[in-house]
PDB file of C-alpha atoms in Angstrom:
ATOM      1  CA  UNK A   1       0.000   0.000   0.000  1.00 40.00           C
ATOM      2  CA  UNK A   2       1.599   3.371  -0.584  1.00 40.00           C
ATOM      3  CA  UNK A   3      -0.090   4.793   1.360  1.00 39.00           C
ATOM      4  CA  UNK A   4       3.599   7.876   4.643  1.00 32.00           C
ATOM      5  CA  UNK A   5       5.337   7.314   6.424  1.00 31.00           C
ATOM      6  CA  UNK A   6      13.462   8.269  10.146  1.00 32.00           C
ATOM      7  CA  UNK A   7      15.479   7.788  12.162  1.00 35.00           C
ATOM      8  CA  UNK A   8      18.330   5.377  11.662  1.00 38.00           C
ATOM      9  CA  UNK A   9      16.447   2.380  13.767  1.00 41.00           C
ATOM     10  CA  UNK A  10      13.670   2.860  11.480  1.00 44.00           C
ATOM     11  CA  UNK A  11      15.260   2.541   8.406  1.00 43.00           C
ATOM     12  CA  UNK A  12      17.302  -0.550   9.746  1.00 40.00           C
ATOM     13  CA  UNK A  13      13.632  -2.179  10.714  1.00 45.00           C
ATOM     14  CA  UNK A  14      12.094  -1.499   7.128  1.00 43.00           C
ATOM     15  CA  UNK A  15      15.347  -2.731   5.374  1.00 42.00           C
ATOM     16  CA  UNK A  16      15.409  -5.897   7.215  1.00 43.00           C
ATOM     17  CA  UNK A  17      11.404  -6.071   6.846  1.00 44.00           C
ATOM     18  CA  UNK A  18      12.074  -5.925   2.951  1.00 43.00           C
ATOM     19  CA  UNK A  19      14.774  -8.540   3.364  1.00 40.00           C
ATOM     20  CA  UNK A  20      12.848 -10.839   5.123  1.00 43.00           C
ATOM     21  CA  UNK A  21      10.199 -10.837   2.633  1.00 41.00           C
ATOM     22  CA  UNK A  22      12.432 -11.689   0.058  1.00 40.00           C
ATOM     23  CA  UNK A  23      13.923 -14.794   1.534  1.00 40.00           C
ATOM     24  CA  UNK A  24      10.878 -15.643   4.548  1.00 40.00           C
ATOM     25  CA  UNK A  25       9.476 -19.142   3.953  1.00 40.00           C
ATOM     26  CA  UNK A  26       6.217 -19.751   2.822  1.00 41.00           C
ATOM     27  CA  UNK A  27       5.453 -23.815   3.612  1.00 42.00           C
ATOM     28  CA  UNK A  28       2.165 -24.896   1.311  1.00 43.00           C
ATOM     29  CA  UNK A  29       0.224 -27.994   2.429  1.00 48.00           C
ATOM     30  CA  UNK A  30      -1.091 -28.638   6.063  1.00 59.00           C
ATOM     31  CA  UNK A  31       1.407 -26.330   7.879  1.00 74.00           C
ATOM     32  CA  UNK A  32      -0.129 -23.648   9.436  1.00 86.00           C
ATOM     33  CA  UNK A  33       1.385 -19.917   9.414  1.00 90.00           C
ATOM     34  CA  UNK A  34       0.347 -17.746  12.002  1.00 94.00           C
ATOM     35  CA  UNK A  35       1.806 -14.452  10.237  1.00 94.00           C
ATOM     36  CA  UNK A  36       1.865 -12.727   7.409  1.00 95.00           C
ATOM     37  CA  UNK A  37       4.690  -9.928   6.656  1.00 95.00           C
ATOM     38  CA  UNK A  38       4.651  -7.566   4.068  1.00 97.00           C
ATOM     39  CA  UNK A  39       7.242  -5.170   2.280  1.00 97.00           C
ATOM     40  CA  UNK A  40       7.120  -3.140  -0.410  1.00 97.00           C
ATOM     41  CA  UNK A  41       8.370   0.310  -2.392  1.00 96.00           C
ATOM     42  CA  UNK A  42       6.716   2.749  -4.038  1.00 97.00           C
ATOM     43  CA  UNK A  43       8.100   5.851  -6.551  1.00 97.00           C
ATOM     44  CA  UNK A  44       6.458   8.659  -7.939  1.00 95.00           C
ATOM     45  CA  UNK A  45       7.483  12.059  -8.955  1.00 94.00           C
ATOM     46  CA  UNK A  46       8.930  14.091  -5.672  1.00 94.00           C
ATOM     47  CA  UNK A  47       8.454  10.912  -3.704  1.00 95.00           C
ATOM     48  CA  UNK A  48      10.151   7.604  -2.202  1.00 97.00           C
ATOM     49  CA  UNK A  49       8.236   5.504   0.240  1.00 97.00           C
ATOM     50  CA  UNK A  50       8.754   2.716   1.890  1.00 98.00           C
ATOM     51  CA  UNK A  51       6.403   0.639   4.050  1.00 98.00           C
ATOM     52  CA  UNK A  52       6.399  -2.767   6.216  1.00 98.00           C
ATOM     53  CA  UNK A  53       3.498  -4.618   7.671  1.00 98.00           C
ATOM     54  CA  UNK A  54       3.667  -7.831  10.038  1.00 98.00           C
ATOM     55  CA  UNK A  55       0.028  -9.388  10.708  1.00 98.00           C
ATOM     56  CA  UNK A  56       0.317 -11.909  13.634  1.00 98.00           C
ATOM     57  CA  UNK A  57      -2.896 -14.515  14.157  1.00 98.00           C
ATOM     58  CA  UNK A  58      -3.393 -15.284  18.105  1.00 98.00           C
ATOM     59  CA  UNK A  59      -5.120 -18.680  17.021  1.00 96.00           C
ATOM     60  CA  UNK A  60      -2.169 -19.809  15.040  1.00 95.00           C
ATOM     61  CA  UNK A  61      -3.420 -19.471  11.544  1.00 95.00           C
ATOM     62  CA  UNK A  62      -3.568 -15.666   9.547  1.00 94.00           C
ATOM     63  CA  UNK A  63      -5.767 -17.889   7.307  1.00 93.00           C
ATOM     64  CA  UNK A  64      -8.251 -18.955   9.920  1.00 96.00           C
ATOM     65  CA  UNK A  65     -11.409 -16.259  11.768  1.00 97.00           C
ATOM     66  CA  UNK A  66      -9.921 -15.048  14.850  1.00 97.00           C
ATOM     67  CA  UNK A  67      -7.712 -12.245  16.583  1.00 98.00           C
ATOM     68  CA  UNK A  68      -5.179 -10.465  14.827  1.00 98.00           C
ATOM     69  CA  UNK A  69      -2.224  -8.099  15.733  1.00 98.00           C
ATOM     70  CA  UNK A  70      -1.092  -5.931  12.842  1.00 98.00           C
ATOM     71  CA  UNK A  71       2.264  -3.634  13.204  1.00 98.00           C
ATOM     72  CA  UNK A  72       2.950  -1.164  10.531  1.00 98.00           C
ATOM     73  CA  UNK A  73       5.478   0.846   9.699  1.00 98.00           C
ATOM     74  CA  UNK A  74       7.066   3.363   6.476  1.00 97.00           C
ATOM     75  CA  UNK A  75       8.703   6.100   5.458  1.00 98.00           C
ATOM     76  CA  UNK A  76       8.364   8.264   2.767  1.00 97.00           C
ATOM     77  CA  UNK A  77      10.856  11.110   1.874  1.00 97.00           C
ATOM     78  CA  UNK A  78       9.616  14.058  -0.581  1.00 95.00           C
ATOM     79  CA  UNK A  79      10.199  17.584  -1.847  1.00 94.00           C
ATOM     80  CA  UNK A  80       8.402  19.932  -3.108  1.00 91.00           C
ATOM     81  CA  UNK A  81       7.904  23.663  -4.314  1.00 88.00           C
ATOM     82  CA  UNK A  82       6.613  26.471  -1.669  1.00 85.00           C
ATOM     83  CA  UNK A  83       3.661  28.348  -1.687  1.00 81.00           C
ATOM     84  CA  UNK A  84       5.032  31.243   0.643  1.00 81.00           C
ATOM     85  CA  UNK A  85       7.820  33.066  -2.006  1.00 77.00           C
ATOM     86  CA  UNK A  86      11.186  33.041  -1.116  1.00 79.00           C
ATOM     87  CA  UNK A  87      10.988  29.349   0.541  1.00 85.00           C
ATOM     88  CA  UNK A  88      11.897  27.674  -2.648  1.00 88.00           C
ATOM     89  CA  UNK A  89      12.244  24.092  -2.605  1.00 91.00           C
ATOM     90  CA  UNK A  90      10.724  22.071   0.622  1.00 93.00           C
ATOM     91  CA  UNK A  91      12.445  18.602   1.583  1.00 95.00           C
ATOM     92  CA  UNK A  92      10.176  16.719   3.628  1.00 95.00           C
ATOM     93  CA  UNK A  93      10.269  12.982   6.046  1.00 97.00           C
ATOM     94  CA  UNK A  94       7.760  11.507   7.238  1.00 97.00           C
ATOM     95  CA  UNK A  95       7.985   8.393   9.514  1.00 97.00           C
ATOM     96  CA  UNK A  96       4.918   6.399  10.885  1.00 98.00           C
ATOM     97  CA  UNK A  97       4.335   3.458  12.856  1.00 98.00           C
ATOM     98  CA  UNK A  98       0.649   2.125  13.363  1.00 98.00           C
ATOM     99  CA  UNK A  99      -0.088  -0.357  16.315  1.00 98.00           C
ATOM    100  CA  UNK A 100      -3.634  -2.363  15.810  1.00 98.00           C
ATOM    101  CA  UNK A 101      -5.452  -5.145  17.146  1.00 98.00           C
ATOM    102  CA  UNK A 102      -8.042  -6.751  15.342  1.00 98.00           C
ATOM    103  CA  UNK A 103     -10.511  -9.437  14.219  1.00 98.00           C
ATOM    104  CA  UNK A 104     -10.946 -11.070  10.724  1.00 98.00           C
ATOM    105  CA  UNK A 105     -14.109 -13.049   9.294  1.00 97.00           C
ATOM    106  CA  UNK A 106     -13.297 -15.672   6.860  1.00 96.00           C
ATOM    107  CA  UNK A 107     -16.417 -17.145   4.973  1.00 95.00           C
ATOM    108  CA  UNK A 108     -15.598 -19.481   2.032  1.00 92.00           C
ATOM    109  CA  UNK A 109     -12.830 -16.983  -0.434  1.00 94.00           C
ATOM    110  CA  UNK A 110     -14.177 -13.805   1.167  1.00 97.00           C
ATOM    111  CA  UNK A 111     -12.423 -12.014   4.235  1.00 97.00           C
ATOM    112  CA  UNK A 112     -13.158  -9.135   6.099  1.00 98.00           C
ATOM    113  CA  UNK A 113     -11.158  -7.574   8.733  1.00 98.00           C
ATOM    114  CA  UNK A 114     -11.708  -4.436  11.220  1.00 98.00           C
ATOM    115  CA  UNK A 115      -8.535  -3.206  13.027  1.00 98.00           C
ATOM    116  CA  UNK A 116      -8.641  -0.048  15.909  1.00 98.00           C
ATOM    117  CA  UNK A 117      -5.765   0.509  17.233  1.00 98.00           C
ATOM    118  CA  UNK A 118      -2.459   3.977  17.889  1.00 98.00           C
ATOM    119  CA  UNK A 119      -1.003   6.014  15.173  1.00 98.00           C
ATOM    120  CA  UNK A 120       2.120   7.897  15.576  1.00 98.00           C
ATOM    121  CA  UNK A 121       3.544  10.332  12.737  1.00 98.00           C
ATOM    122  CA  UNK A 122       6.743  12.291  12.890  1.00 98.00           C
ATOM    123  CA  UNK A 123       7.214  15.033  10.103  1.00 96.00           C
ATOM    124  CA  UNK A 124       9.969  17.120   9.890  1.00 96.00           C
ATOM    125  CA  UNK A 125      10.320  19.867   6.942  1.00 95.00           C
ATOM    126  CA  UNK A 126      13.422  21.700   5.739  1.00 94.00           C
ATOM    127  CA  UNK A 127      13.215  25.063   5.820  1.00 93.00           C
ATOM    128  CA  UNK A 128      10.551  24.855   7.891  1.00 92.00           C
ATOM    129  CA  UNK A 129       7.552  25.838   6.140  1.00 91.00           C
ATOM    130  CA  UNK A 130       5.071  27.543   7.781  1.00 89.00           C
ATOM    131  CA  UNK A 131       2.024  26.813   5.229  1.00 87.00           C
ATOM    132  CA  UNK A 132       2.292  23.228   5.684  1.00 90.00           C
ATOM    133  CA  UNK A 133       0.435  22.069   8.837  1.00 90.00           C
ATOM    134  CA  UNK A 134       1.961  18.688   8.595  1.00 93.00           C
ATOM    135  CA  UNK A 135       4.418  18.817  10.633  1.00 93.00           C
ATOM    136  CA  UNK A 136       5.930  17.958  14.220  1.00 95.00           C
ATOM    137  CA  UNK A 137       5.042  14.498  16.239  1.00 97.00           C
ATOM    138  CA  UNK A 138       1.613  13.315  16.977  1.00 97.00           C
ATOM    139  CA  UNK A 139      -0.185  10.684  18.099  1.00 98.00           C
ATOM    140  CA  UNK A 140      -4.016   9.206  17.530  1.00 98.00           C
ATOM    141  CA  UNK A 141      -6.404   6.786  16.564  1.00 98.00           C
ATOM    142  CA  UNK A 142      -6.436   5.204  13.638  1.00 98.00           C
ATOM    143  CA  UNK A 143      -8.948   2.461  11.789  1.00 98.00           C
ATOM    144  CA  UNK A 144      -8.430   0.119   9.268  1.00 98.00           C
ATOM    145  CA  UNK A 145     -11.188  -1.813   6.955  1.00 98.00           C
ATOM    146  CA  UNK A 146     -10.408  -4.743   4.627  1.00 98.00           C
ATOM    147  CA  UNK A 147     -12.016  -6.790   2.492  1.00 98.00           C
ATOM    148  CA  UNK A 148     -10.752  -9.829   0.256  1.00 97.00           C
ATOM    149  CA  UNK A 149     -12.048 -12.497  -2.259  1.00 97.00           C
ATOM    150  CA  UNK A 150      -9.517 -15.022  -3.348  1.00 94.00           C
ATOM    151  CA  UNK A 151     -11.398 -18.285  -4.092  1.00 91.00           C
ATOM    152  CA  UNK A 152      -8.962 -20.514  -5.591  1.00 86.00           C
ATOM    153  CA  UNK A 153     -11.373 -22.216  -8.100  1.00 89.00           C
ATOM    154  CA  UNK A 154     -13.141 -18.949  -9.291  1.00 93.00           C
ATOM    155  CA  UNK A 155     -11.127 -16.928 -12.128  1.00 96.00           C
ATOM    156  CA  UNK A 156     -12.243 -13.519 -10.704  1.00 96.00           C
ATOM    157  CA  UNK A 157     -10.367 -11.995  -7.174  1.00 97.00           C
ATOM    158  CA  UNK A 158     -10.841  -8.533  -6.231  1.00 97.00           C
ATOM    159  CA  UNK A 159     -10.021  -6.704  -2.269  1.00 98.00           C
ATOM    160  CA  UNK A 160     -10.834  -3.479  -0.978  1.00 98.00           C
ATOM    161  CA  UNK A 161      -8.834  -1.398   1.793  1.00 97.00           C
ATOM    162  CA  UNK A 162      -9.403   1.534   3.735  1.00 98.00           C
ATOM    163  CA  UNK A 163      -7.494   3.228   6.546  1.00 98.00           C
ATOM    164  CA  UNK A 164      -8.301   6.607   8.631  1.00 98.00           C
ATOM    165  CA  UNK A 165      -6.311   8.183  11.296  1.00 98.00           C
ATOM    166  CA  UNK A 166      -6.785  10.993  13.649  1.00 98.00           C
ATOM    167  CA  UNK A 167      -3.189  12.304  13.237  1.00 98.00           C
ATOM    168  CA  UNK A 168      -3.135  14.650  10.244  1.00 96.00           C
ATOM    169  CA  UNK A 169      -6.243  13.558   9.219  1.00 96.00           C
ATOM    170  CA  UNK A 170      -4.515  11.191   6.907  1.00 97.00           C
ATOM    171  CA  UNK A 171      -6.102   8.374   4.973  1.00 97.00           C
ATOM    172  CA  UNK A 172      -5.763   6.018   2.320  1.00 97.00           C
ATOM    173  CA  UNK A 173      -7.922   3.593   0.379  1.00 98.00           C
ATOM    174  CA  UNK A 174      -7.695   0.797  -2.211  1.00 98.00           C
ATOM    175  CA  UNK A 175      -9.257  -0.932  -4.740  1.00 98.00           C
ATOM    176  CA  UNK A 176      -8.163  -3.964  -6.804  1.00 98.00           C
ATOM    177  CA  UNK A 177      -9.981  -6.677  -9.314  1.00 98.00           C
ATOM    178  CA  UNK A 178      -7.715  -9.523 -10.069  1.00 97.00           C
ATOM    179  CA  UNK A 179      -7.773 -12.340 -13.071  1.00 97.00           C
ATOM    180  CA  UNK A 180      -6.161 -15.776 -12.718  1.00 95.00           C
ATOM    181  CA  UNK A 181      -4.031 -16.232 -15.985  1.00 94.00           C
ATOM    182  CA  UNK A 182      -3.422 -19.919 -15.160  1.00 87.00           C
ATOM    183  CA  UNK A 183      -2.320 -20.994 -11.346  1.00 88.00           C
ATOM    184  CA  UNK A 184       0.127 -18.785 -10.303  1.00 93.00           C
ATOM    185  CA  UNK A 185      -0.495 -15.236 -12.164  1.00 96.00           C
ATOM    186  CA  UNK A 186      -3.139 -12.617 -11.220  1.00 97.00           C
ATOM    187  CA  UNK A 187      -3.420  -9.311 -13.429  1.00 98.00           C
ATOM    188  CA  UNK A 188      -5.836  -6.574 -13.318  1.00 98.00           C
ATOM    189  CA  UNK A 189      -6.396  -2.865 -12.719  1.00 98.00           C
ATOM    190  CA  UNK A 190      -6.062  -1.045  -9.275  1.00 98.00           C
ATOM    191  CA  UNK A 191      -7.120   2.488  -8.007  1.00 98.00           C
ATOM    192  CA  UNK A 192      -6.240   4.163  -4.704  1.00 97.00           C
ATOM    193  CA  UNK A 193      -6.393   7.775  -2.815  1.00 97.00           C
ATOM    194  CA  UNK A 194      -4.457   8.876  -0.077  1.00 95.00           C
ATOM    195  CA  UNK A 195      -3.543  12.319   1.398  1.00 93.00           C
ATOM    196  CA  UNK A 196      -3.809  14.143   4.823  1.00 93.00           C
ATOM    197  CA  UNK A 197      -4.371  18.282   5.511  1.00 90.00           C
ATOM    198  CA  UNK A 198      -3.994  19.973   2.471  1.00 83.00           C
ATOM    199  CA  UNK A 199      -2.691  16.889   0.290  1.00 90.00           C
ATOM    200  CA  UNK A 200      -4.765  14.741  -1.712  1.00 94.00           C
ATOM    201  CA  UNK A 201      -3.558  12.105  -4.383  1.00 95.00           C
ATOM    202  CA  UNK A 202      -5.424   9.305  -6.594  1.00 96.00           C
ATOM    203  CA  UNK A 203      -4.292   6.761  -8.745  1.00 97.00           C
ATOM    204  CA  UNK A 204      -5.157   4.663 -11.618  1.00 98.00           C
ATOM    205  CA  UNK A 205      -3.171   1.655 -13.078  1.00 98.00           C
ATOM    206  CA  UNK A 206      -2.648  -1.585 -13.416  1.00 98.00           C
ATOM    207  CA  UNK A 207      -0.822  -4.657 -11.330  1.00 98.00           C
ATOM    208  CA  UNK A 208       0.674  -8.423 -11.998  1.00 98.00           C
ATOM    209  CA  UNK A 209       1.179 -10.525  -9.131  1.00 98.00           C
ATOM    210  CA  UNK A 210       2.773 -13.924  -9.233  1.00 97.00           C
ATOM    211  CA  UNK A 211       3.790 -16.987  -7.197  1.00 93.00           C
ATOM    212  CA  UNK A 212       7.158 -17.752  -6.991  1.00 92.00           C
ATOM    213  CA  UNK A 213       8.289 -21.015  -6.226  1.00 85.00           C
ATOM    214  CA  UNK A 214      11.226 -21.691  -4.472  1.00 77.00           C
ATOM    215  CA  UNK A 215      11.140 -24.968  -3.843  1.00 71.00           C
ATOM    216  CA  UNK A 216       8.313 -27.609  -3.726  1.00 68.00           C
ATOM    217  CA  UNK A 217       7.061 -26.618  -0.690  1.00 62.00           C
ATOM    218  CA  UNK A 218       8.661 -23.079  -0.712  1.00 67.00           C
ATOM    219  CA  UNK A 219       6.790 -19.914  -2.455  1.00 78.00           C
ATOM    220  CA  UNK A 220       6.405 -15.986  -2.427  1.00 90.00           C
ATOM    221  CA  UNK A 221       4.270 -13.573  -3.308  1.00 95.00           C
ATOM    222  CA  UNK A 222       5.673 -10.789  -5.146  1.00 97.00           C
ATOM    223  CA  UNK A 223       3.080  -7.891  -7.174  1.00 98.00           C
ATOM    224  CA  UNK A 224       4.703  -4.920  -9.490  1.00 98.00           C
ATOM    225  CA  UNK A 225       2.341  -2.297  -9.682  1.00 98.00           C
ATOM    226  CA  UNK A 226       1.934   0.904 -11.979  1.00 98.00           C
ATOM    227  CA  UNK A 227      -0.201   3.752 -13.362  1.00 98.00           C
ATOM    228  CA  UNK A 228      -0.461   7.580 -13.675  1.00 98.00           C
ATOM    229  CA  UNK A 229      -1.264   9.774 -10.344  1.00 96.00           C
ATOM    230  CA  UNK A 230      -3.279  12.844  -9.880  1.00 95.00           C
ATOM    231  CA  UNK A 231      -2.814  15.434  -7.312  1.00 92.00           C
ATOM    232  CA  UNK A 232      -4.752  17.969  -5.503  1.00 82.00           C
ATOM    233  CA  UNK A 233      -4.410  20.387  -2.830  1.00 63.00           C
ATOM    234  CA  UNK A 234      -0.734  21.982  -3.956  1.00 60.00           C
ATOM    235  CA  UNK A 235       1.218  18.586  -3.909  1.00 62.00           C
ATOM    236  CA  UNK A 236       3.078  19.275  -1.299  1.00 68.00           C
ATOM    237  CA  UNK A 237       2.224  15.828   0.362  1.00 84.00           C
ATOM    238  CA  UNK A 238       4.423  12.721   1.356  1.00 90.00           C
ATOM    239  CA  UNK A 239       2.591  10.940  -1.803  1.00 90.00           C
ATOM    240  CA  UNK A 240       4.881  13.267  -4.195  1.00 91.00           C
ATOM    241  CA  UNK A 241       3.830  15.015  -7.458  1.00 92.00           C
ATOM    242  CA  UNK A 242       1.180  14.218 -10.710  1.00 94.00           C
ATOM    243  CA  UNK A 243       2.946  11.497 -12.992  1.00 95.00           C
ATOM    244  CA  UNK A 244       3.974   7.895 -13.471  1.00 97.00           C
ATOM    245  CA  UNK A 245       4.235   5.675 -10.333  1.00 97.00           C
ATOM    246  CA  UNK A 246       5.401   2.670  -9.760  1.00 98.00           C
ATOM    247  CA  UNK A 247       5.391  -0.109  -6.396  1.00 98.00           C
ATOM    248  CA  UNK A 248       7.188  -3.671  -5.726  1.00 98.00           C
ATOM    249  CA  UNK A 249       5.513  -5.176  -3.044  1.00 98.00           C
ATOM    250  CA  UNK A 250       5.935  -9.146  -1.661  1.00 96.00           C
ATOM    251  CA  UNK A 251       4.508 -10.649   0.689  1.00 95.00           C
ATOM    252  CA  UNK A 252       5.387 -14.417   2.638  1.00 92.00           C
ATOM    253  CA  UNK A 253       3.699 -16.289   5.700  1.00 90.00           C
ATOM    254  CA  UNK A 254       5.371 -18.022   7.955  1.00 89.00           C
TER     255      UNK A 254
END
């Protein structure tokens, strides 16, 4: 998800959050994985962000009904053009870390899952611009909405995802619709929005994901995604300018 999100410790714990995903184990058959950790990238014009996401299932199985625990984490750093003159060019970080218990409802290939849980955001600006509300450390509530359909058997998969929080006002939501091109490719288009006070961005593209197979019993997720973004409110947000973007993501259980 692209949706914002410094410090040294931070970057260490997103780095080794992308690493594991690479090379985490994912063991098909009747082993059960009670977590599910995800790392991805994303580009766009005046923007890099990162992100990292481990879901942990209290019964022992993420793909079982029951209690979750998600942690969540990114970065994203960004520049862009002042409104105030004389300011020039703004270089912006913003760092985030979301803590969020939950519960998920699995019935058949659909599952739905409600997380409420803390948000903290740090955002630092250089020169400080005094336009730009977002900025300084704060901490809130945030909420978090998912849905998923990923029958095996059916040729048609499709999620939604939406996420508020109190600090910032920042949200982001996402939309996907997936078709199985044989057993281990999905393709179809995606949309999303995300922003926070006085940013708002959308996209619209495309994605591919596919199942890679390491060994027998051994396999990853990993999805390329890309499209064209639109801005709003003065693009000075975290989610960069108008223009191509483009996101890795991969995911693993274990």
């Amino acid at each position: 998800m692209h949706g914002f999100r410094r410090s040294g410790n931070v970057l260490t714990m997103l780095a080794c959050a992308s690493l594991a995903a690479s090379t985490s184990i994912v063991f098909a058959g009747d082993k059960k994985n009670a977590n599910e950790l995800t790392a991805g990238f994303n580009v766009a014009p005046q923007s890099l962000y990162w992100y990292g996401e481990l879901d942990h299932a209290f019964n022992g199985d993420i793909d079982k009904e029951g209690f979750l625990l998600r942690i969540a984490s990114s970065l994203a750093a960004y520049n862009y053009v002042a409104t105030l003159q004389g300011l020039g060019e703004i270089d912006g970080l913003l760092y985030q870390v979301d803590v969020m218990p939950g519960y998920q409802f699995v019935r058949g290939g659909a599952t739905f899952g409600a997380y409420l849980g803390f948000d903290f955001q740090d955002s630092q600006l250089s020169p400080d611009d005094p336009t730009n509300e977002v900025i300084g450390s704060r901490g809130g509530i945030k909420v978090a909405l998912s849905f998923e359909y990923d029958e095996k058997k059916d040729p048609i998969t499709g999620s939604l995802t939406g996420e508020y929080s109190s600090v910032f006002n920042t949200y982001y939501a996402e939309a996907r619709l997936g078709l199985r091109v044989g057993d281990k490719l999905i393709v179809g288009p995606e949309a999303e929005a995300d922003g926070d006070t006085g940013y708002n961005g959308q996209t619209l593209g495309g994605y591919a994901t596919y199942t890679f197979d390491v060994t027998k019993d051994v396999s990853f997720d990993a999805t390329l995604a890309g499209g064209h973004q639109f801005i709003s409110g003065g693009g000075s947000g975290p989610g960069g300018g108008a223009g191509t973007y483009g996101t890795l993501e991969i995911i693993t259980n274990f």
